[in-house]
Coordinates of C-alpha atoms and ligand atoms in Angstrom, one line a residue:
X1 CA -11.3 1.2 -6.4
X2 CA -10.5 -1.6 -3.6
X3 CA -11.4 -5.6 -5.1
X4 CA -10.2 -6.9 -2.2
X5 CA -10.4 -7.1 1.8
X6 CA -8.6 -9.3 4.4
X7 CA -10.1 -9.6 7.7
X8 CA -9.3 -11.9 10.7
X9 CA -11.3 -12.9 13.3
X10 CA -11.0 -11.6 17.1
X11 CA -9.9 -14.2 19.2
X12 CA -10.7 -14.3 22.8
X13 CA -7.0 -13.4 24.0
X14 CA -8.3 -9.8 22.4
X15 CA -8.9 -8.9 25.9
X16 CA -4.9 -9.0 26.4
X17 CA -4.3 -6.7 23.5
X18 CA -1.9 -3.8 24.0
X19 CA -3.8 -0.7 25.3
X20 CA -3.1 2.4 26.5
X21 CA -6.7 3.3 26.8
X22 CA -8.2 3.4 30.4
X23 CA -11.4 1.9 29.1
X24 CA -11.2 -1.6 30.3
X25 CA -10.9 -4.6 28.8
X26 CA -12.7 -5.5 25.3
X27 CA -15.5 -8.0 25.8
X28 CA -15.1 -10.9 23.4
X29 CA -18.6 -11.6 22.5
X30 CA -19.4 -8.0 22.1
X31 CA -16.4 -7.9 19.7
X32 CA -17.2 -10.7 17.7
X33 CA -20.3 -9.4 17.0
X34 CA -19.3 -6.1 16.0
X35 CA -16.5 -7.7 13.9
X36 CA -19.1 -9.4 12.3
X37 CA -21.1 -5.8 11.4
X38 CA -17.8 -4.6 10.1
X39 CA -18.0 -7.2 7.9
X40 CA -21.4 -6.8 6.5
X41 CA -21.2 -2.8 6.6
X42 CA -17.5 -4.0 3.6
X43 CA -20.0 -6.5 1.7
X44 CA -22.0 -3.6 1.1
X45 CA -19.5 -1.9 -0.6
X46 CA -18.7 -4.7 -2.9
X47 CA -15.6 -6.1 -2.4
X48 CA -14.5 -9.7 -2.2
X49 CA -13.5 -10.8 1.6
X50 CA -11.3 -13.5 2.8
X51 CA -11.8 -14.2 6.5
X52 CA -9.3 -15.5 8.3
X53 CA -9.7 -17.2 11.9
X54 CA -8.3 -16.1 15.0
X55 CA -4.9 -17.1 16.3
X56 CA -5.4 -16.9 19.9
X57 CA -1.5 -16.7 20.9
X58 CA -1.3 -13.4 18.9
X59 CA -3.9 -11.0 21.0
X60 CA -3.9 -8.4 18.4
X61 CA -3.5 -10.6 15.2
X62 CA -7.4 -9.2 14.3
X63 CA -5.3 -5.8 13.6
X64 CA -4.4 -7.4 10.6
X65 CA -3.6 -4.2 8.5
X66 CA -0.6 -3.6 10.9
X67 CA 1.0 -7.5 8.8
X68 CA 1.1 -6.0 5.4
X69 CA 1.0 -3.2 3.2
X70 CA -0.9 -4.5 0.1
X71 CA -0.5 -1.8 -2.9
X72 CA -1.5 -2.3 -6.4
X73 CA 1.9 -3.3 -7.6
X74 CA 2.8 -5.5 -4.5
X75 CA 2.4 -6.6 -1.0
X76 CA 5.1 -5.8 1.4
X77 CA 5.0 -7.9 4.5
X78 CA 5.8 -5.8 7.8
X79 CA 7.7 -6.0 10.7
X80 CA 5.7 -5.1 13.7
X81 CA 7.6 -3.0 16.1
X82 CA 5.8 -4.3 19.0
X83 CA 7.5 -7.1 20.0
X84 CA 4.3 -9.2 21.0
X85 CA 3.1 -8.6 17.2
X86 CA 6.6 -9.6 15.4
X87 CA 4.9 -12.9 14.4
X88 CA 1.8 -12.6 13.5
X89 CA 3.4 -11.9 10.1
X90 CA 4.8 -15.8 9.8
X91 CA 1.1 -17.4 10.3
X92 CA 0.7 -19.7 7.4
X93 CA -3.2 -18.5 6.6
X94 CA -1.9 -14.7 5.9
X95 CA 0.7 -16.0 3.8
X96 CA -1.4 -17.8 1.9
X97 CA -4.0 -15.3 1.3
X98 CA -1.7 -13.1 0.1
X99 CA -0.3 -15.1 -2.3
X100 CA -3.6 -16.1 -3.7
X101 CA -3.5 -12.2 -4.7
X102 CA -0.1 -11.3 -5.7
X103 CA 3.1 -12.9 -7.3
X104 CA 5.4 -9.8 -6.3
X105 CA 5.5 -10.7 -2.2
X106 CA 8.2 -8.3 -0.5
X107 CA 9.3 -8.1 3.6
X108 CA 10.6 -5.5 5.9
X109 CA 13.6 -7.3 7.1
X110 CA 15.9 -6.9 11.1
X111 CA 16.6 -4.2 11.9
X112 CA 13.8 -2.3 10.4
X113 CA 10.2 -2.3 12.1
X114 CA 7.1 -1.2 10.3
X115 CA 3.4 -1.2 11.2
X116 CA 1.0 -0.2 8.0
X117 CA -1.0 1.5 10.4
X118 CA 2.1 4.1 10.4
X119 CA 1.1 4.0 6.4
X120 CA -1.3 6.5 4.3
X121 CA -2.2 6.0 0.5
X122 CA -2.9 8.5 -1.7
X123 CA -3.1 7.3 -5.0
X124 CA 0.5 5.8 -5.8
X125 CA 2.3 8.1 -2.9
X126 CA 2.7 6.6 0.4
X127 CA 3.1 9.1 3.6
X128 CA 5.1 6.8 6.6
X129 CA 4.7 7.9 9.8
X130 CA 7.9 7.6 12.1
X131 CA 6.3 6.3 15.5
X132 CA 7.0 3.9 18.3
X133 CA 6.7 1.2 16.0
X134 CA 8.3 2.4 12.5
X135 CA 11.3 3.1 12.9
X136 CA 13.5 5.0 10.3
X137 CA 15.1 1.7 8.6
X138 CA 11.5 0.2 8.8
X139 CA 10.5 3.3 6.6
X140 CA 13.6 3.3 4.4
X141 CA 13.2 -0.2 3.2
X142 CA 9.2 0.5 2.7
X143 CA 10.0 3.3 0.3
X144 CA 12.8 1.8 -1.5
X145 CA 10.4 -1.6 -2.3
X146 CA 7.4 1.1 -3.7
X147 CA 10.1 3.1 -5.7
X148 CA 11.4 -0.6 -6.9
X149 CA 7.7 -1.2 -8.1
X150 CA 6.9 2.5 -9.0
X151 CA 5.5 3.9 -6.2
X152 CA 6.3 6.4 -3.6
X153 CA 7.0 7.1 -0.1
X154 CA 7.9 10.0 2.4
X155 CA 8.1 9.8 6.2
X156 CA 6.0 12.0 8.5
X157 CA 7.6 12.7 11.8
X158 CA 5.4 12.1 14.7
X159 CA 5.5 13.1 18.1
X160 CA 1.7 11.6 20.0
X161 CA 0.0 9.3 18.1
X162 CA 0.0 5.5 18.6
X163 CA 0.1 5.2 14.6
X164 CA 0.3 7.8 11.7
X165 CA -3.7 6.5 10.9
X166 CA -4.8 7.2 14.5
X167 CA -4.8 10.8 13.3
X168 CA -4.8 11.3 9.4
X169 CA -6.7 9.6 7.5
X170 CA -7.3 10.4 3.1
X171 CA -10.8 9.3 2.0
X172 CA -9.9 10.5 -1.9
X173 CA -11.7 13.2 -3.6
X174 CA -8.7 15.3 -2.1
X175 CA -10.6 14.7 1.3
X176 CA -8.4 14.4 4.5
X177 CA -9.5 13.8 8.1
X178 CA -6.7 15.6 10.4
X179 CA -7.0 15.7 14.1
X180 CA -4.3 16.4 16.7
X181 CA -0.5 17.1 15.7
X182 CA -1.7 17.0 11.6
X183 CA -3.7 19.6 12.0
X184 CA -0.5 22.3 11.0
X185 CA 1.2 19.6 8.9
X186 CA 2.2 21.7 5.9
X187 CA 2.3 18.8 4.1
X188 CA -1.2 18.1 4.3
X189 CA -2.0 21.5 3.2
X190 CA -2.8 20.6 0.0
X191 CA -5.4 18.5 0.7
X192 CA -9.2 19.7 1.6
X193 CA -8.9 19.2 5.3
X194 CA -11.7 18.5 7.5
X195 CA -10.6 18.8 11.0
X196 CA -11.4 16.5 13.6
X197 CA -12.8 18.1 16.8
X198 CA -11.0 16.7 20.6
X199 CA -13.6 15.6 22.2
X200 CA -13.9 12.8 18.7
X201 CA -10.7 12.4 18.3
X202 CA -11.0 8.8 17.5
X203 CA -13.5 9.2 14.1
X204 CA -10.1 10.5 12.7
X205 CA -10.0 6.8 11.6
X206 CA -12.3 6.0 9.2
X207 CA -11.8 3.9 6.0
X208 CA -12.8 5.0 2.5
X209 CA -13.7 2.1 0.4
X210 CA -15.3 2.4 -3.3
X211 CA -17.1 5.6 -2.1
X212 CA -19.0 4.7 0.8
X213 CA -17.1 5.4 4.3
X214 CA -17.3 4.2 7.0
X215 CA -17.3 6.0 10.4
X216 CA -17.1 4.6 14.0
X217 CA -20.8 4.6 15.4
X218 CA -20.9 7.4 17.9
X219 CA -19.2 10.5 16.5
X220 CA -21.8 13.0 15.1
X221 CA -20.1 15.7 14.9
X222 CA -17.6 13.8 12.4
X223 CA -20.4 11.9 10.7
X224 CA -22.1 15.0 9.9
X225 CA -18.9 16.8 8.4
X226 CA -18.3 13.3 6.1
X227 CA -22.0 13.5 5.1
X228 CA -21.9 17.4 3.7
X229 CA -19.1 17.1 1.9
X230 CA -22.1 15.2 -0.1
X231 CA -19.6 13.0 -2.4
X232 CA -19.6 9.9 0.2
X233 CA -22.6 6.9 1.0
X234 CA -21.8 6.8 4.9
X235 CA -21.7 3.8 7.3
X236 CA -21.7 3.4 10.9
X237 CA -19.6 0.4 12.6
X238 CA -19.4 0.4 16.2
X239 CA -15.8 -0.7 17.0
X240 CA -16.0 0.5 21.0
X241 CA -14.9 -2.9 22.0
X242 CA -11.8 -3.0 19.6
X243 CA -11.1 0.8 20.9
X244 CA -10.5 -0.8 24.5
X245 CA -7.3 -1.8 22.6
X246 CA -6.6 1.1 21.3
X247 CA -7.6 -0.4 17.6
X248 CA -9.8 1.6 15.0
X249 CA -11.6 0.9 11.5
X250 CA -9.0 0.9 9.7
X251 CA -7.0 -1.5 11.6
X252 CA -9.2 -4.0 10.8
X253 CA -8.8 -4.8 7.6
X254 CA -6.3 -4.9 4.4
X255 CA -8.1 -3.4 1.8
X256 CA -6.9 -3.7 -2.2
Ligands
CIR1 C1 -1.6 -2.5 19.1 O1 -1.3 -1.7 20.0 O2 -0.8 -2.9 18.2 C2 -3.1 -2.8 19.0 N1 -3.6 -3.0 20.3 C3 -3.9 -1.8 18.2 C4 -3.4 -1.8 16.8 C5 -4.1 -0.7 16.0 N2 -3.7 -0.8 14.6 C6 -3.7 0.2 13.7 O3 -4.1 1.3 14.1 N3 -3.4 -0.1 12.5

């Protein structure tokens, strides 16, 4: 159960986000507007949301589940590994809505990097994805703050994806979305899998949150597979503009 969301606001330096999509440049009105039906589409799900506003000198700040891993225990402040990212972490408003949630505030401190994107829950286990932007002292510190407070961690080794979430994605229930190189994880064996298909790669990322999902408008083929598993309410969010920047659902938001 998730009490709890963080958002932050596009700002119109979006459209100089990182990308390695060949899809343009995001359109800031478009994306303000579908920011805002992200928004709604997490009311409906009942949980409590803190908006923060955009910080135009960060393009990518709205990513705001790439600043902090936010378990039940604690919330670990990251490290971004991109270097135009580092410090989004230090803006005063994220501080300060964290704190209004947890006493036990941890960082991920030089050398390591870390990107929460990299980072999968299920249940008290954390799976950390070893990618551009985590790097293996990143990950090291991560898992020895959850072991401090309980919790668990393993790294994933990664050889494609921008971020561990880009491609794996646990909606509970035993559920897992796989696409790409997690389809033949062994690890995720265990799990139900539901593969993604190529040609919707992206729908890999959608969010679980109190038993509605939500999906990226535009995938059917993924919508449908979420909808007969018959345990899930489903909602569609179209987040084409924030996909321009190679961001996602999940991206969006810090959920607890
Ligand atoms: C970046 O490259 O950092 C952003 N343009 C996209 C971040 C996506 N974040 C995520 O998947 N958690």
């Amino acid at each position: 159960m998730f009490n709890n969301v963080i958002v932050r606001v596009p700002g119109k330096s979006l459209s100089e986000g990182i990308s390695g999509a060949d899809e343009g440049k995001p359109i800031y009105n478009s994306a303000i507007v579908q920011h805002e039906y992200y928004v709604n589409a997490l009311t409906k799900t009942g949980v409590n949301i803190t908006v923060l506003p955009p910080l135009e000198e960060f393009p990518d700040s709205c990513f705001i589940e790439d600043n902090a891993l936010c378990t039940s225990k604690c919330t670990i402040i990251s490290r971004p590994g991109a270097e135009t990212r580092r410090k989004e972490v230090q803006s005063s408003d994220l501080q300060e809505a964290l704190g209004k949630f947890y006493k036990n505030i941890e960082e991920i401190k030089e050398p390591g990097t870390i990107e929460p994107g990299d980072i999968m829950m299920v249940g008290d286990h954390y799976y950390i994805g070893l990618s551009d932007r985590t790097n293996e002292e990143g990950a090291e510190q991560m898992i020895a703050i959850l072991e401090k407070y309980g919790l668990s961690g393993e790294t994933v080794t990664m050889k494609e994806m921008l971020h561990l979430k880009t491609g794996v994605n646990y909606l509970e229930h035993n559920n897992l979305l796989v696409a790409g190189e997690f389809k033949d994880d062994p690890r995720f064996d265990k799990f139900n899998k539901i593969e993604i298909p190529e040609d919707e790669a992206y729908a890999a990322n959608c969010i679980w949150i109190n038993d509605y999902i939500i999906v990226p408008a535009g995938y059917p083929k993924v919508k449908k597979a979420i909808e007969d598993l018959g345990q899930y309410k489903v909602l569609e969010v179209d987040t084409s503009e924030f996909r321009k920047v190679d961001g996602g659902l999940s991206c969006l938001s810090l959920r607890f």
